[in-house]
PDB file of C-alpha atoms in Angstrom:
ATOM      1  CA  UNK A  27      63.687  69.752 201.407  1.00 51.00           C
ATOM      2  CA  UNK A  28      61.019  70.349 198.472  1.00 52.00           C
ATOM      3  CA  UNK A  29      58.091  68.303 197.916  1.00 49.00           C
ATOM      4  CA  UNK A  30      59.381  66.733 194.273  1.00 48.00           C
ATOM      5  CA  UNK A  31      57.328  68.412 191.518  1.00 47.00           C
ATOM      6  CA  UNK A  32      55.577  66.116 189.179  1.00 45.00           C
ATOM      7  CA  UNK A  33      55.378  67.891 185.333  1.00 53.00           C
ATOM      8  CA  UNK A  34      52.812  66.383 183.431  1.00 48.00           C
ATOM      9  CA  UNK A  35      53.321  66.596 179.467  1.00 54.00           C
ATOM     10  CA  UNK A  36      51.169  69.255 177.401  1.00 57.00           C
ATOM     11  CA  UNK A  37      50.533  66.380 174.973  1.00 53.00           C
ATOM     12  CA  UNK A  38      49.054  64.302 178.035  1.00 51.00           C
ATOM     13  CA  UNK A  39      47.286  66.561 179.250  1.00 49.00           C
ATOM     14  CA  UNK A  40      45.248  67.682 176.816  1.00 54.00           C
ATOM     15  CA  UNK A  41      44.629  63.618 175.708  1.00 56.00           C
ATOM     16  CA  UNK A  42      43.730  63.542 179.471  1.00 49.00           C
ATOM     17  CA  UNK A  43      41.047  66.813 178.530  1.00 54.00           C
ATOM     18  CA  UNK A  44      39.691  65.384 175.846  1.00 54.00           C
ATOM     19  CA  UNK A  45      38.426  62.424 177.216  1.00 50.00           C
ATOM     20  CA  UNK A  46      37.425  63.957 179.776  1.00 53.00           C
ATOM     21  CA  UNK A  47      35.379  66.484 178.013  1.00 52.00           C
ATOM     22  CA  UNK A  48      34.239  63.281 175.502  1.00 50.00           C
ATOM     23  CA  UNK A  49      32.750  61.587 178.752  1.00 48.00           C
ATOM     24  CA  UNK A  50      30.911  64.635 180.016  1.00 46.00           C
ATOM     25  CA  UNK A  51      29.277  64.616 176.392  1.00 43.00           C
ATOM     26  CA  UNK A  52      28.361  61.738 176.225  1.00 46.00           C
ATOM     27  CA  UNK A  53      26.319  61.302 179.709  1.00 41.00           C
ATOM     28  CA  UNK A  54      24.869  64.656 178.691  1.00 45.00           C
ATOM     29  CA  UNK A  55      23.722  62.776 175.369  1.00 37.00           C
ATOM     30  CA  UNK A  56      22.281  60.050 177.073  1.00 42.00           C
ATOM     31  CA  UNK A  57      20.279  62.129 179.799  1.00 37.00           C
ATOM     32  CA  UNK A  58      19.651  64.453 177.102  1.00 39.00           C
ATOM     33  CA  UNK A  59      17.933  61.476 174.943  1.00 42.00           C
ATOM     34  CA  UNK A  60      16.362  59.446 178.483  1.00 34.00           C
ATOM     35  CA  UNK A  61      14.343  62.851 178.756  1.00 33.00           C
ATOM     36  CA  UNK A  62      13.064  63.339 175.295  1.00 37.00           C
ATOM     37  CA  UNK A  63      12.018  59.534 175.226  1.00 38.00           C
ATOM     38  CA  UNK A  64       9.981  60.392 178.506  1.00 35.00           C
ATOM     39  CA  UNK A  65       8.703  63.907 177.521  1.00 40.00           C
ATOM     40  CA  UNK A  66       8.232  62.795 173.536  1.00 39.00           C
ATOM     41  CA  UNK A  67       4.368  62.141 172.960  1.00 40.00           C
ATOM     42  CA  UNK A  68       3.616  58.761 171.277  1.00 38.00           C
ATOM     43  CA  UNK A  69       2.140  59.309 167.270  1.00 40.00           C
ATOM     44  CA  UNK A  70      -1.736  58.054 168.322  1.00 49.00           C
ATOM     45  CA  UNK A  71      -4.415  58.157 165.100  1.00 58.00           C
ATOM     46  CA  UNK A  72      -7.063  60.634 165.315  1.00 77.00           C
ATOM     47  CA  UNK A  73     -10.282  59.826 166.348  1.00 80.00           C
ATOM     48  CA  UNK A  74     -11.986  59.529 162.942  1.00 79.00           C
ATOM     49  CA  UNK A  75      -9.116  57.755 161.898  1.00 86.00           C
ATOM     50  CA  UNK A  76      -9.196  54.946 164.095  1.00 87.00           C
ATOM     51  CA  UNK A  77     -13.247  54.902 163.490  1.00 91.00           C
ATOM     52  CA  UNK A  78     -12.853  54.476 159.860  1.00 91.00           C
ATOM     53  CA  UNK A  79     -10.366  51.921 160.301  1.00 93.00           C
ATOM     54  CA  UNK A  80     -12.579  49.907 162.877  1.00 95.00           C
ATOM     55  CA  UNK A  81     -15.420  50.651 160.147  1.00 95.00           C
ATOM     56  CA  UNK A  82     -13.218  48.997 157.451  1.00 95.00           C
ATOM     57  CA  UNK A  83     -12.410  45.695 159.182  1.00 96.00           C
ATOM     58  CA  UNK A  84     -15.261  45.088 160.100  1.00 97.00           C
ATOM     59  CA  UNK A  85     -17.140  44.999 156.805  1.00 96.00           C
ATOM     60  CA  UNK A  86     -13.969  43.102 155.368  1.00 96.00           C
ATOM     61  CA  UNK A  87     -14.902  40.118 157.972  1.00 97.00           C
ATOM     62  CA  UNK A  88     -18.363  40.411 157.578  1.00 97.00           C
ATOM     63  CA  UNK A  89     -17.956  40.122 153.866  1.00 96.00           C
ATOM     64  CA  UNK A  90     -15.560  37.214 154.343  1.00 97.00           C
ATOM     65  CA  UNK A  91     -18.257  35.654 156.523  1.00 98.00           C
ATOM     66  CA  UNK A  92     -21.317  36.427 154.302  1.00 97.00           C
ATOM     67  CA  UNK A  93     -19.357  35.025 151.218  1.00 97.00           C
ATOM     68  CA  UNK A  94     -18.638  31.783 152.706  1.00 98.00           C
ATOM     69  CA  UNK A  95     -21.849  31.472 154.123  1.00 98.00           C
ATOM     70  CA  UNK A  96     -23.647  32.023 150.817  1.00 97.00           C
ATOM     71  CA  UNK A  97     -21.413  29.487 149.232  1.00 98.00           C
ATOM     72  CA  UNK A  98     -22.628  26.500 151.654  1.00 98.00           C
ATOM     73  CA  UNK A  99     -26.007  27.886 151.079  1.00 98.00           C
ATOM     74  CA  UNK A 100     -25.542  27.210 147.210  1.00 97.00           C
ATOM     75  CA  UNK A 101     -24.249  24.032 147.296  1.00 97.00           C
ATOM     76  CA  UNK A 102     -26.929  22.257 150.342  1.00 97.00           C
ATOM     77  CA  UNK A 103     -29.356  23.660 148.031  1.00 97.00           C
ATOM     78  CA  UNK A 104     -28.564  20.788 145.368  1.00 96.00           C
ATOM     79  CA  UNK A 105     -29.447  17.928 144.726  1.00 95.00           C
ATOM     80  CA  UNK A 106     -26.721  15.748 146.630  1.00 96.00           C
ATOM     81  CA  UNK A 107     -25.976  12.836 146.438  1.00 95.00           C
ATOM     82  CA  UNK A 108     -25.839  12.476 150.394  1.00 95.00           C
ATOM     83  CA  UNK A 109     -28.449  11.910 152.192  1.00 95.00           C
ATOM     84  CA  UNK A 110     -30.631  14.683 153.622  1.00 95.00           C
ATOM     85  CA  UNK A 111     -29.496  14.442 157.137  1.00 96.00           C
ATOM     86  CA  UNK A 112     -25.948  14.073 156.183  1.00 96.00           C
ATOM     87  CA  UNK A 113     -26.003  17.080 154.416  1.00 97.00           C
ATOM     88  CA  UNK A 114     -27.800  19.058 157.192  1.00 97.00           C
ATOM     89  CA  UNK A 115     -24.602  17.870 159.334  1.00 97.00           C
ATOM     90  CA  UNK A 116     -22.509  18.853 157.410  1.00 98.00           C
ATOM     91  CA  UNK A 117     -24.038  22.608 156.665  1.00 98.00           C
ATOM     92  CA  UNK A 118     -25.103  22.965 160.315  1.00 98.00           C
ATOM     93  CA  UNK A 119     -21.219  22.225 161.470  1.00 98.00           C
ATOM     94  CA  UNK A 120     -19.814  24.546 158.384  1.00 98.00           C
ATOM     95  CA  UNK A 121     -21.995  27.831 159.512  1.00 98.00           C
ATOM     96  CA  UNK A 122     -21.702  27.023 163.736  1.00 98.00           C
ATOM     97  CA  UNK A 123     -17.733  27.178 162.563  1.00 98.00           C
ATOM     98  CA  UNK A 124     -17.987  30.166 160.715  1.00 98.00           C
ATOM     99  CA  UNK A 125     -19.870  32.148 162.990  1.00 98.00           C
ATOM    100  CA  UNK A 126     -17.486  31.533 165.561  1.00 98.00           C
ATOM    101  CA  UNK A 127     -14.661  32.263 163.243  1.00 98.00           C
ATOM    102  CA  UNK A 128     -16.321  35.867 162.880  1.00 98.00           C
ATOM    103  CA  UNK A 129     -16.956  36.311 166.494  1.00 98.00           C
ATOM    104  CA  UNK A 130     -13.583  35.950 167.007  1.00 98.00           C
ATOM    105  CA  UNK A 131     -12.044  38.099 164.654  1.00 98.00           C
ATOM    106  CA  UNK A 132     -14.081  40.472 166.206  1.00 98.00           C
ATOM    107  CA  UNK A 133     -12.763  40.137 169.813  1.00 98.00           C
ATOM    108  CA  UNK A 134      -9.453  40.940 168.362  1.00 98.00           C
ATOM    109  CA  UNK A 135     -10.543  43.539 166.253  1.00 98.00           C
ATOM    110  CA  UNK A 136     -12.246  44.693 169.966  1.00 97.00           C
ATOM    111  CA  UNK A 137      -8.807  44.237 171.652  1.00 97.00           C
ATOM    112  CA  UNK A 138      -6.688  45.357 169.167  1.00 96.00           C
ATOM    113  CA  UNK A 139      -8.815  48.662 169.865  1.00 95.00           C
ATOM    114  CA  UNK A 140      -7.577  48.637 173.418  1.00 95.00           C
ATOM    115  CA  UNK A 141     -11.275  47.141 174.714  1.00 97.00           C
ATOM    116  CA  UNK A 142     -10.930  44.559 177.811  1.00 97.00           C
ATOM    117  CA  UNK A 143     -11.702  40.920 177.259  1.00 97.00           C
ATOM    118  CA  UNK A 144     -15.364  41.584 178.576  1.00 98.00           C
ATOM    119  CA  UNK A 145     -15.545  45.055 176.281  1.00 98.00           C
ATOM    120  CA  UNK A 146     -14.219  42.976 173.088  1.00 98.00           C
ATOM    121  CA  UNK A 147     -16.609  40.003 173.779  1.00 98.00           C
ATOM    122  CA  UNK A 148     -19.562  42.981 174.095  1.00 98.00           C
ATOM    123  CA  UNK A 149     -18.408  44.476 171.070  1.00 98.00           C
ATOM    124  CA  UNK A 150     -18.240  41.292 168.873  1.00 98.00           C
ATOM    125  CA  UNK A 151     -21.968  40.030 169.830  1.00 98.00           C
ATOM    126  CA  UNK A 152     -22.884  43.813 168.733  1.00 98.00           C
ATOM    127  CA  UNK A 153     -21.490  43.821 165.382  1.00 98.00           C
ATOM    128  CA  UNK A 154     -22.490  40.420 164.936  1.00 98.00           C
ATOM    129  CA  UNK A 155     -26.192  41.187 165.492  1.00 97.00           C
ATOM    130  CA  UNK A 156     -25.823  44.879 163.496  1.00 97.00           C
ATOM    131  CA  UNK A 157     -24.628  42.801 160.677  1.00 96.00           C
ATOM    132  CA  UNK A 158     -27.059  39.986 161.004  1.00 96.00           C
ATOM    133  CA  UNK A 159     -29.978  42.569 161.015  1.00 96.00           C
ATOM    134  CA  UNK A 160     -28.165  44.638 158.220  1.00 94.00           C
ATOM    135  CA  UNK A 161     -26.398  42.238 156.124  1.00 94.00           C
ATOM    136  CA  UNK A 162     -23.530  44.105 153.872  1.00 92.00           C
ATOM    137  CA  UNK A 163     -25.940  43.057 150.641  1.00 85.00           C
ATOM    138  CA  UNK A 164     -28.110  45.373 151.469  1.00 85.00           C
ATOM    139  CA  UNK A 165     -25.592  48.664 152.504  1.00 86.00           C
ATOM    140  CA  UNK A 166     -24.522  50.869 149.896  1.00 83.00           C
ATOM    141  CA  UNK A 167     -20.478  49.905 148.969  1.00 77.00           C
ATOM    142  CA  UNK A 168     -18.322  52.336 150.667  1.00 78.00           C
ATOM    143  CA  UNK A 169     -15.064  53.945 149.825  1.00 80.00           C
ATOM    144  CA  UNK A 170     -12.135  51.121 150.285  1.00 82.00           C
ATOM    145  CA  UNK A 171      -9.732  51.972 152.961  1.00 87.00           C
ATOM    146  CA  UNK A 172      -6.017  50.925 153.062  1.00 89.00           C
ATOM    147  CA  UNK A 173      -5.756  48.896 156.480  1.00 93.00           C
ATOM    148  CA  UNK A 174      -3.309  49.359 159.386  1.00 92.00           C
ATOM    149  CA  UNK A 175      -0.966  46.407 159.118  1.00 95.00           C
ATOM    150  CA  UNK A 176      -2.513  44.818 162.382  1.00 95.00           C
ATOM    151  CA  UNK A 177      -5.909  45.146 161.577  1.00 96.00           C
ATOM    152  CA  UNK A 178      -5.129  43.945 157.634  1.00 96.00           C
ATOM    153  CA  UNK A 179      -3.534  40.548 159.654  1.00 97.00           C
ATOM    154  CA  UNK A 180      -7.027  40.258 161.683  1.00 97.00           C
ATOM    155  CA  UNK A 181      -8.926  40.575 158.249  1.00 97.00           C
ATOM    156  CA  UNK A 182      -6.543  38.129 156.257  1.00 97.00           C
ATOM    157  CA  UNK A 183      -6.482  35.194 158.304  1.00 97.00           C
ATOM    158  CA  UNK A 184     -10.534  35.348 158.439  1.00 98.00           C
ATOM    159  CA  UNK A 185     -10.647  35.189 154.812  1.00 97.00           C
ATOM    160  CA  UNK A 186      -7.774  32.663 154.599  1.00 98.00           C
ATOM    161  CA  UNK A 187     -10.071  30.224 156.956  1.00 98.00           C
ATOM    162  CA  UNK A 188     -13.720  31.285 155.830  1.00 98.00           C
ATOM    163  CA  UNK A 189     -12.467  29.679 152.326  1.00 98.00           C
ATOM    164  CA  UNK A 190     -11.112  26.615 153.868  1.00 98.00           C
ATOM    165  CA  UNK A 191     -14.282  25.908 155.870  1.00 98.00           C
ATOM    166  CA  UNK A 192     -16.676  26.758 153.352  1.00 98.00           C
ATOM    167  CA  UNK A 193     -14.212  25.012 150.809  1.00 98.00           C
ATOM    168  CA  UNK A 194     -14.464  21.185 153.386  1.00 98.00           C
ATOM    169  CA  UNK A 195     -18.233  21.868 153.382  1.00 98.00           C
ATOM    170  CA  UNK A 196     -18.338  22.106 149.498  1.00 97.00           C
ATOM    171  CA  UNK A 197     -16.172  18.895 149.221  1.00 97.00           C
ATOM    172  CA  UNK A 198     -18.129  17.015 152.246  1.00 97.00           C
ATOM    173  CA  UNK A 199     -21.518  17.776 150.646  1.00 97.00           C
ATOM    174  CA  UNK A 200     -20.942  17.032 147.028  1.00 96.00           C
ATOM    175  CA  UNK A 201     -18.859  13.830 148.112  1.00 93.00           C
ATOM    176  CA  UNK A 202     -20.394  10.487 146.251  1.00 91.00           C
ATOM    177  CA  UNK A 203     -22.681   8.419 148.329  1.00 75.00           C
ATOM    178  CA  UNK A 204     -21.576   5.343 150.317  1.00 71.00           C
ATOM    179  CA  UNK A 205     -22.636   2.348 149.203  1.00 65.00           C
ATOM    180  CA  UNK A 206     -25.648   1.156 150.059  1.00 60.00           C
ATOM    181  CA  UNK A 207     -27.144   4.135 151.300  1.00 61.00           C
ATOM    182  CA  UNK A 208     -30.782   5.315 150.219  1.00 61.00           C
ATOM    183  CA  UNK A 209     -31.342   7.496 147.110  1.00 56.00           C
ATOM    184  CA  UNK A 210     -31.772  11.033 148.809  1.00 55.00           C
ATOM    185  CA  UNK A 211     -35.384  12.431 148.204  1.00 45.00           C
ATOM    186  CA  UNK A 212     -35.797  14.588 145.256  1.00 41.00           C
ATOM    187  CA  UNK A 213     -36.812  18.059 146.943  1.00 41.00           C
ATOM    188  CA  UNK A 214     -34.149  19.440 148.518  1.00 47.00           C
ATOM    189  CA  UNK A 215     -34.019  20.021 152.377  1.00 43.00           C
ATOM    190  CA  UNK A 216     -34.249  23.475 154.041  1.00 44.00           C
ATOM    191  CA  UNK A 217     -31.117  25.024 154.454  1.00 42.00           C
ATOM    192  CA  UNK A 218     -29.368  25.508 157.565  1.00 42.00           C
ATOM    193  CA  UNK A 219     -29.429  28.674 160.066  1.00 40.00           C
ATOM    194  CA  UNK A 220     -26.811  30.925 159.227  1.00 42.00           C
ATOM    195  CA  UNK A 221     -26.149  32.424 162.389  1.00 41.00           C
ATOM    196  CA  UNK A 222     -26.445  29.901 165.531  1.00 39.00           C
ATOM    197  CA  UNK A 223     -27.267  31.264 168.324  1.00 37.00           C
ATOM    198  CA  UNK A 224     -24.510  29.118 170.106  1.00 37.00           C
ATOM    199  CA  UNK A 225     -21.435  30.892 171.542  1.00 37.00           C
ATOM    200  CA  UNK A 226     -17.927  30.198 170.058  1.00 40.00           C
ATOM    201  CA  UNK A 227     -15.739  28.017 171.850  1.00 39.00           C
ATOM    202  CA  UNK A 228     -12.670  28.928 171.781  1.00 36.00           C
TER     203      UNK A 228
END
């Protein structure tokens, strides 16, 4: 007796093929597109790139940081209606802030740059001290530079909070005396340090 013969349609067979041939495309797709991920080089900036860009940043903090510094400055200068003391408080606290608000946005800048925590916190005390030694009033204005969107986020929010600090020092200095409290003397005091020597806290 013969085995039975089982007859497979032409139409189901070839639905059977093409499937078949669909799967074999599509694992050849995805190995195909696992090895050009691997083998793919990632888009780094150049060198000089990156240096202007790290060149940029930094003299958009710094002059966030010099113009609210210069703005306490102006207004401790007057004649307040605070007392002399008070006002030194108030300054002293405004700059200490300030400073640490720059040292900060240097770290970042520092890691941003791929630097370790120590390398960041080495690289923010040196730009703070190249910039305190060469303040950007006295450099030649460069050509501006469009940011990298990380970097421009770094150099926003240190503007955005210089001008709120230096904005509560203007409004805590020129506030009206309590009552009862001496006139204030009619020379006014030195002004605060700009740059205290104090590390951040952060």
């Amino acid at each position: 007796m013969r085995d039975p013969v089982v007859r497979v349609p032409r139409k189901a067979f070839a639905i059977v093929a093409g499937v078949a041939l669909l799967l074999v495309l599509m694992v050849a797709l995805m190995v195909t597109g696992v090895f050009a991920r691997v083998t793919d080089p990632s888009t780094v900036a150049a060198a000089p790139i990156l240096a202007t860009h790290q060149a940029a940043a930094e003299r958009d903090v710094e002059r966030a940081y010099e113009q609210a510094v210069t703005q306490v400055h102006k207004v401790r200068a007057l004649n307040l209606a605070i007392t002399a003391q008070q006002a030194d408080a108030i300054a002293t606290k405004a700059l200490a802030d300030m400073a640490a608000l720059r040292h900060s946005a240097f770290v970042a800048i520092g890691q941003l740059l791929g630097m370790s925590t120590a390398d960041a916190e080495a690289y923010a005390t040196a730009t703070e001290q190249r910039f305190n030694q060469s303040p950007l009033t006295s450099q030649p204005a460069p050509s501006p530079v469009l940011l990298a969107p990380r970097l421009y986020a770094i150099v926003s929010r240190m503007s955005e909070v210089s001008t709120q600090l230096s904005d509560k020092a203007t409004t805590d200095l020129t506030a009206p005396a309590p009552a009862g409290t001496p006139a204030p003397t009619a020379t006014p005091a030195r002004s605060a340090s700009p740059t205290p020597s104090a590390s951040p806290s952060r």
